[in-house]
Short mmCIF file of C-alpha atoms and ligand atoms in Angstrom, two decimals:
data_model
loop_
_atom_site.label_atom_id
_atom_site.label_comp_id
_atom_site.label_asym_id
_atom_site.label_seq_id
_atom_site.Cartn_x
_atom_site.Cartn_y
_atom_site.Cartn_z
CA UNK A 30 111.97 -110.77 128.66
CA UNK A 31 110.41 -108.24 127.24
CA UNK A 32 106.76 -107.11 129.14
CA UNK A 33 105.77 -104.74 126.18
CA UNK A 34 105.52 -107.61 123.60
CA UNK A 35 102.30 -107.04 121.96
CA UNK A 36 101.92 -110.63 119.92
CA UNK A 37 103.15 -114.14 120.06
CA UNK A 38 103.50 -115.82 116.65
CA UNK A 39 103.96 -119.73 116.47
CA UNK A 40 105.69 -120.44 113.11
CA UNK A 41 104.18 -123.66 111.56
CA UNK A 42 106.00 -123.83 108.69
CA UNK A 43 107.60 -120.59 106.76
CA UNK A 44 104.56 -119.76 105.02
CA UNK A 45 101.43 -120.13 107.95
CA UNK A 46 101.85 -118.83 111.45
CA UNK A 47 99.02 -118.45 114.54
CA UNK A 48 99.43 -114.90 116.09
CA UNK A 49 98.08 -114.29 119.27
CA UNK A 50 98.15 -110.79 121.12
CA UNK A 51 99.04 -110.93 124.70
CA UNK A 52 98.96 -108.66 127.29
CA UNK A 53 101.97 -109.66 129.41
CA UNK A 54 104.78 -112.30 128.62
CA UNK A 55 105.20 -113.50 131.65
CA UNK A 56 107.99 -115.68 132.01
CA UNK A 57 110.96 -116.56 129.60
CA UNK A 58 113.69 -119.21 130.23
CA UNK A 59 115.88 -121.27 128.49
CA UNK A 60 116.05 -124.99 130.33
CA UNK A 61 118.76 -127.56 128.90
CA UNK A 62 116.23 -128.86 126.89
CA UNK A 63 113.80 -125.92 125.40
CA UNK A 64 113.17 -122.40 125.29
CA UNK A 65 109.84 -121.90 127.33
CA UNK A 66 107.48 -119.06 127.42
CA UNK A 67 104.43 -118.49 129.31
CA UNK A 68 102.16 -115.18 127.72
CA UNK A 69 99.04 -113.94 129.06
CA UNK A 70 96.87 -114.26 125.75
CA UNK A 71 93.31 -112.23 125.54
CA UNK A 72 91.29 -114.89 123.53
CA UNK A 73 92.77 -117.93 124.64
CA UNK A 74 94.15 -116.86 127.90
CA UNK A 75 97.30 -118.22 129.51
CA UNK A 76 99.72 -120.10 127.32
CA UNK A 77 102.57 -122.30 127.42
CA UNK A 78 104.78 -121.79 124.69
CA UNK A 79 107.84 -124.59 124.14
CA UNK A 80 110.20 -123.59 121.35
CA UNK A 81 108.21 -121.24 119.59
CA UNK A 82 105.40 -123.92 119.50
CA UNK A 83 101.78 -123.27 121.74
CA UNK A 84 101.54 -126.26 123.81
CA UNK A 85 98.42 -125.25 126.07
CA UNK A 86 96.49 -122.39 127.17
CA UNK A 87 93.65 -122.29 129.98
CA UNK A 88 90.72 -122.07 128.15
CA UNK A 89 91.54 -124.73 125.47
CA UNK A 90 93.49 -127.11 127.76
CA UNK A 91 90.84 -129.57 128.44
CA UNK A 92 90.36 -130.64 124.83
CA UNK A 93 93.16 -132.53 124.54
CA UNK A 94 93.69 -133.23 127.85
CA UNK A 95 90.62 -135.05 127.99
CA UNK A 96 90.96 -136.50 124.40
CA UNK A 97 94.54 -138.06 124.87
CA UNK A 98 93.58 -139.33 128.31
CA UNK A 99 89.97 -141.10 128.24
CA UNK A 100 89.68 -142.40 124.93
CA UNK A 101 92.37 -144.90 125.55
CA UNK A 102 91.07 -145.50 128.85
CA UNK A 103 87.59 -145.87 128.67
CA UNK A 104 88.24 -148.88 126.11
CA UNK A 105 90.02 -150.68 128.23
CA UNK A 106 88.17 -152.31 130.86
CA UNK A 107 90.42 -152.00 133.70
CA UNK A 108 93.10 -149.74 133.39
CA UNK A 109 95.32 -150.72 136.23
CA UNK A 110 99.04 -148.99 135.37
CA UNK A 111 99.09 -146.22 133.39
CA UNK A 112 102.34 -144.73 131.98
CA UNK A 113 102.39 -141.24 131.09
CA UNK A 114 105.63 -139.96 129.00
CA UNK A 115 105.68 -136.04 128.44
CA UNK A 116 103.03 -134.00 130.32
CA UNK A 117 105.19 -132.35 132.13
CA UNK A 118 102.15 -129.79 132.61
CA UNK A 119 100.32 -132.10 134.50
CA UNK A 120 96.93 -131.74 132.60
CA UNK A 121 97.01 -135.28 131.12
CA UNK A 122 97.97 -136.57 134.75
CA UNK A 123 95.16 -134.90 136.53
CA UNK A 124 92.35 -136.22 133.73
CA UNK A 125 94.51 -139.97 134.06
CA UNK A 126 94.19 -139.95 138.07
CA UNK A 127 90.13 -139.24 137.67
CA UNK A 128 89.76 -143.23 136.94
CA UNK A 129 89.01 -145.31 139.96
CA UNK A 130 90.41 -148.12 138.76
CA UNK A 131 93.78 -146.97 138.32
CA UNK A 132 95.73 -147.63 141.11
CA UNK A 133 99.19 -146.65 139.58
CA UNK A 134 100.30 -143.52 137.35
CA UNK A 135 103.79 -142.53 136.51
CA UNK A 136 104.90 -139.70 135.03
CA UNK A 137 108.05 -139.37 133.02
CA UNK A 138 109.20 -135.93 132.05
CA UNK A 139 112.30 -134.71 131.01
CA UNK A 140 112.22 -131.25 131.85
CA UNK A 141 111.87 -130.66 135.52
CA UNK A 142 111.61 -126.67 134.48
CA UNK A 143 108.37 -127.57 132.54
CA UNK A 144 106.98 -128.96 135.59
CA UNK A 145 108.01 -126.21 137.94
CA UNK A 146 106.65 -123.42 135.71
CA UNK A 147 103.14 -124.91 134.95
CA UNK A 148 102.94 -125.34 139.38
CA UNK A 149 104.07 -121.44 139.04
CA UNK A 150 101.50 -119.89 136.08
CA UNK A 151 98.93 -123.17 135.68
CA UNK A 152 97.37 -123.82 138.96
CA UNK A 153 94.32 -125.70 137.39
CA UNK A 154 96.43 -127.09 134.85
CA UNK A 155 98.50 -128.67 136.97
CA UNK A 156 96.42 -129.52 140.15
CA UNK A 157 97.88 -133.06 139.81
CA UNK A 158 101.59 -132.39 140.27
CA UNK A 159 100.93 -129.56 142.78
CA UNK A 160 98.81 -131.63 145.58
CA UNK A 161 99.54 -135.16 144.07
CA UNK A 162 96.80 -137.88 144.69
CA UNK A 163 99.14 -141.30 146.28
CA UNK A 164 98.83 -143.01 142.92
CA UNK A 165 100.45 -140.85 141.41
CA UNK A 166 104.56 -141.31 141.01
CA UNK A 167 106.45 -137.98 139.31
CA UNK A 168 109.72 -139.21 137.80
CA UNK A 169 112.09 -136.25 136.24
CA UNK A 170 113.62 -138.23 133.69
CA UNK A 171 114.15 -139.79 129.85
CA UNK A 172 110.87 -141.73 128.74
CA UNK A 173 112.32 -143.22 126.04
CA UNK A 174 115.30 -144.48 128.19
CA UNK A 175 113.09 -145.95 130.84
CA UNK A 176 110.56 -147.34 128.52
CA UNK A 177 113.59 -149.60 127.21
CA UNK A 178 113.91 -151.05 131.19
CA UNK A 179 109.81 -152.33 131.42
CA UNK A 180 108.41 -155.25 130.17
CA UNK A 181 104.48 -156.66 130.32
CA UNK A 182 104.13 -153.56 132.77
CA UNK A 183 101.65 -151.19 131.79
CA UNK A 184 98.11 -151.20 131.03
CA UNK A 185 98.10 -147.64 128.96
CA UNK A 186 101.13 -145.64 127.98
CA UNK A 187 100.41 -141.73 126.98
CA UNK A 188 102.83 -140.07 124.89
CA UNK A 189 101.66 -135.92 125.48
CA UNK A 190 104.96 -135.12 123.86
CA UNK A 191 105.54 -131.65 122.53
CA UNK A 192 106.80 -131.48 118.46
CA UNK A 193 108.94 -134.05 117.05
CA UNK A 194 112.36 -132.00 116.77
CA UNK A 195 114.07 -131.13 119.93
CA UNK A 196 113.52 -133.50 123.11
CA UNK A 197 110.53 -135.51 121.58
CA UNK A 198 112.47 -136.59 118.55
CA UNK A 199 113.35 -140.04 120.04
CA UNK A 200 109.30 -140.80 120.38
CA UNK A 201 108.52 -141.06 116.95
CA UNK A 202 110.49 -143.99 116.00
CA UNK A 203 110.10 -147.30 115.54
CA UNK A 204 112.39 -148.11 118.19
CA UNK A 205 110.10 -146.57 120.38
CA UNK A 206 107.40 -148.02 119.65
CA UNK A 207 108.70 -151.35 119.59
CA UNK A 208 109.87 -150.76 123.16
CA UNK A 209 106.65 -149.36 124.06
CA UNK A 210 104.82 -152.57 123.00
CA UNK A 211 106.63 -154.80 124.91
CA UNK A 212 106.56 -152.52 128.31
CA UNK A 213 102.40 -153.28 127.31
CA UNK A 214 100.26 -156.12 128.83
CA UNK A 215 98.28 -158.06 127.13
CA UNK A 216 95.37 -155.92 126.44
CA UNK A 217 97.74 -153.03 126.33
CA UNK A 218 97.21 -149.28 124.37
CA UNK A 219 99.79 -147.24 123.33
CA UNK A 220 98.87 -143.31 122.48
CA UNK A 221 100.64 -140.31 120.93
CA UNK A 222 99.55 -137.05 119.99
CA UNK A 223 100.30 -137.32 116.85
CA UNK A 224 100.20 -133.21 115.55
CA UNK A 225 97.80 -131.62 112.41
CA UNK A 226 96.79 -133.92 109.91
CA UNK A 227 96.94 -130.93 107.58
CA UNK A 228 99.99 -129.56 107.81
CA UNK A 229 102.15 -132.60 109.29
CA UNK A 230 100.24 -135.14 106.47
CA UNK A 231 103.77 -137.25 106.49
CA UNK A 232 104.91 -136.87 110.05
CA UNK A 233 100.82 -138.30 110.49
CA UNK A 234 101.45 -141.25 108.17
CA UNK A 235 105.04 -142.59 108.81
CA UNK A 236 103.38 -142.84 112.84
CA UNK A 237 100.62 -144.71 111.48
CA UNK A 238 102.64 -146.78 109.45
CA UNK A 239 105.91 -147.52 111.97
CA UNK A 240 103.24 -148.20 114.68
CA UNK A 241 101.89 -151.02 112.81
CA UNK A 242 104.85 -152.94 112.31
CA UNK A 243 104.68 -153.37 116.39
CA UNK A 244 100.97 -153.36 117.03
CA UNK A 245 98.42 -155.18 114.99
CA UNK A 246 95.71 -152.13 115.81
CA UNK A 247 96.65 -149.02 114.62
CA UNK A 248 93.87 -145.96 114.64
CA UNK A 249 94.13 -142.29 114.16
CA UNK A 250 91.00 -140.03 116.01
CA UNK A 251 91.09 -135.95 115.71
CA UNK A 252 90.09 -133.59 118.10
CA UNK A 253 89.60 -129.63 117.30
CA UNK A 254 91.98 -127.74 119.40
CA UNK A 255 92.02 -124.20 118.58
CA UNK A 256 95.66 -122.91 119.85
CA UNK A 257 97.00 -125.56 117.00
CA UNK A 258 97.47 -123.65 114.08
CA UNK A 259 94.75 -125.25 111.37
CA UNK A 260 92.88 -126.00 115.19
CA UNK A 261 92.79 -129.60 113.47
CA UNK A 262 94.65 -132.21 115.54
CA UNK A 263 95.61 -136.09 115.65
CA UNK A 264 96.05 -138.24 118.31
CA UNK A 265 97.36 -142.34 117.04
CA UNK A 266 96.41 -145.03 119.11
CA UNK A 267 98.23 -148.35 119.05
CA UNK A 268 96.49 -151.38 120.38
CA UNK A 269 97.27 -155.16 121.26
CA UNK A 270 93.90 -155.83 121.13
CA UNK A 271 90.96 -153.08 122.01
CA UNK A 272 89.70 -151.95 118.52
CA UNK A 273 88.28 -148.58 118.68
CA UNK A 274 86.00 -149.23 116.16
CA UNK A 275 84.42 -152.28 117.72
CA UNK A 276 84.82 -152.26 121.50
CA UNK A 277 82.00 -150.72 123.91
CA UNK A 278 82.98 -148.98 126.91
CA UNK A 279 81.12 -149.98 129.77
CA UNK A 280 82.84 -148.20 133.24
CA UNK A 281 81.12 -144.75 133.69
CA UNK A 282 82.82 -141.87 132.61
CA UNK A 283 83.98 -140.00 135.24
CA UNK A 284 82.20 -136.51 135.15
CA UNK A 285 81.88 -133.45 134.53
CA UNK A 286 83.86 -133.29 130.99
CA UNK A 287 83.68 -130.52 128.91
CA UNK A 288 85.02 -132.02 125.52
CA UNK A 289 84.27 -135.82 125.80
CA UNK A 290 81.70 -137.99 126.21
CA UNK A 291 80.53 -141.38 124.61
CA UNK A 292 79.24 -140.24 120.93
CA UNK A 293 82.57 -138.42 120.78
CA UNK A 294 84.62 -141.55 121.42
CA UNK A 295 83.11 -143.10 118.56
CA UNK A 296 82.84 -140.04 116.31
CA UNK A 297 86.69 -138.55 117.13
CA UNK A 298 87.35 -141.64 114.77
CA UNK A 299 85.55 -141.16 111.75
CA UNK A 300 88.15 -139.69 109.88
CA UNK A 301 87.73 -137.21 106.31
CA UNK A 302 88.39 -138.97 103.00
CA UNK A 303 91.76 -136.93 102.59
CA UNK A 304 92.85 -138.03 106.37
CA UNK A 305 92.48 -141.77 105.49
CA UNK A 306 94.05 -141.25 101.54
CA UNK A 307 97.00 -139.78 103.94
CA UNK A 308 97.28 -142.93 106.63
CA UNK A 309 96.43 -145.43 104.52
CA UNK A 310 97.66 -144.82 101.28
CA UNK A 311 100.42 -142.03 102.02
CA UNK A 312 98.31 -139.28 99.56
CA UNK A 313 98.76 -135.90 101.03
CA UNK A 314 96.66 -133.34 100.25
CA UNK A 315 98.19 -130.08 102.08
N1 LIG B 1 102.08 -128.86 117.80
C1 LIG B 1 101.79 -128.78 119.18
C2 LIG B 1 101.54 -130.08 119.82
C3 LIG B 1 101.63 -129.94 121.29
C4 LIG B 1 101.50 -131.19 122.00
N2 LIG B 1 101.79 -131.10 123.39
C5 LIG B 1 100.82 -130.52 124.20
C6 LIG B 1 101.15 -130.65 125.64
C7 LIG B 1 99.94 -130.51 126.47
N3 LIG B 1 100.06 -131.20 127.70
#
């Protein structure tokens, strides 16, 4: 570990990185399953860094915490089970657990070392996991494995999943998804972050298109998350029957936000003319 590093670079592709300076790298381990960093950044403040990739930092947390989490729930109308594969942060769990009417949350990670090291430098972040409301039930473990085991279960199921190379390859198939439907109810939502529709146009489509073949509702919304290099991000929702586009949310949201609110979960899925020419028609742009 070296406390003098000056900068952090995530590498999006050979030609575009995202440099932050830092003041401190803070912690540097390899776990079996990913090299993880946490860096004290100056405009974004504390990050998590998973294989060279910015997962999270403090100040921008809550926009996709927020996004992945209440969109899919506030269309339901009774989110009773929720599922949550990934998040080994804790951030999706803590927005999930903020809806009354879900009595039951569980949380499948795979890296226990995530976990431990967002309790350690992410004491907001990870509220949930440190001082854990009953509902919610923290299972260190494969969520593709145990999704395979459930059956008319869930209510919502919340891929926060980091990229897909490395321990979050196995969500992006249609395997996955298949299995994913099926551990649904009737009624049931599926959602994945689903990475920048600029510079991961085909990643973006072959989601949109392998979730169809086991969901007949398949909608992409975005979300502006600076630490993301392009700051442009996706998030696919699969649905047995809620339409986005159609259904009205009538629970309260639970408050304060500081990202969402009702006009944005309409508006997060009007999508630009090159976004739909990539999901719909497999035209990429970037
Ligand atoms: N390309 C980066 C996508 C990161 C998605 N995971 C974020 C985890 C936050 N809980």
């Amino acid at each position: 570990m070296s406390e003098e590093k000056e900068f952090i670079t995530e590498w999006a592709n050979p030609n575009l990185g995202l440099t932050a300076r830092i003041t401190k790298l803070l912690h540097e381990e390899q776990s079996p399953f990913q090299h993880i960093q946490v860096a004290e950044g100056i405009q974004y403040g504390r990050m998590l860094i998973l294989d060279g990739v910015f997962q999270t930092s403090v100040k921008d947390e809550f926009i996709y915490h927020e996004m992945i989490a209440h969109v899919p729930l506030m269309m339901h109308p009774c989110p009773k089970r929720v599922l949550i594969i990934g998040g080994g942060d804790g951030g999706c769990a803590r927005e999930v657990c903020r809806h009354g009417c879900v009595r039951q949350v569980d949380l499948c990670e795979i890296d226990e070392k995530v976990m431990e090291i967002s309790k350690t430098y992410f004491p907001a972040l990870s509220s949930a996991l440190r001082n854990p409301p009953e509902k919610l039930h923290i299972h260190v473990g494969d969520g593709i494995g145990y999704v395979k085991t459930v059956e008319d279960f869930y209510d919502v199921i919340l891929v926060d999943c980091s990229d897909p190379v490395g321990p979050g390859e196995g969500l992006f198939t249609r395997e996955f998804y298949k299995n994913a439907s099926k551990a649904l109810r009737a009624g049931g939502i599926l959602v994945q972050q689903s990475e920048s529709p600029i510079l991961h146009q085909r990643l973006l489509h072959d989601i949109f298109q392998a979730m169809g073949e086991s969901f007949p509702i398949v909608r992409t919304y975005i979300a502006n998350i600076p630490i993301y290099p392009t700051g442009m991000h996706s998030f696919t929702m699969a649905s047995k029957q809620y339409d986005p586009l159609t259904v009205s949310c009538s629970r309260p949201v639970p408050q304060p936000m500081k990202y969402y609110n009702s006009q944005i979960q309409k508006s997060a899925f009007v999508l630009p003319e090159f976004v739909k020419d990539c999901l719909y028609r497999g035209i990429y742009s970037f």
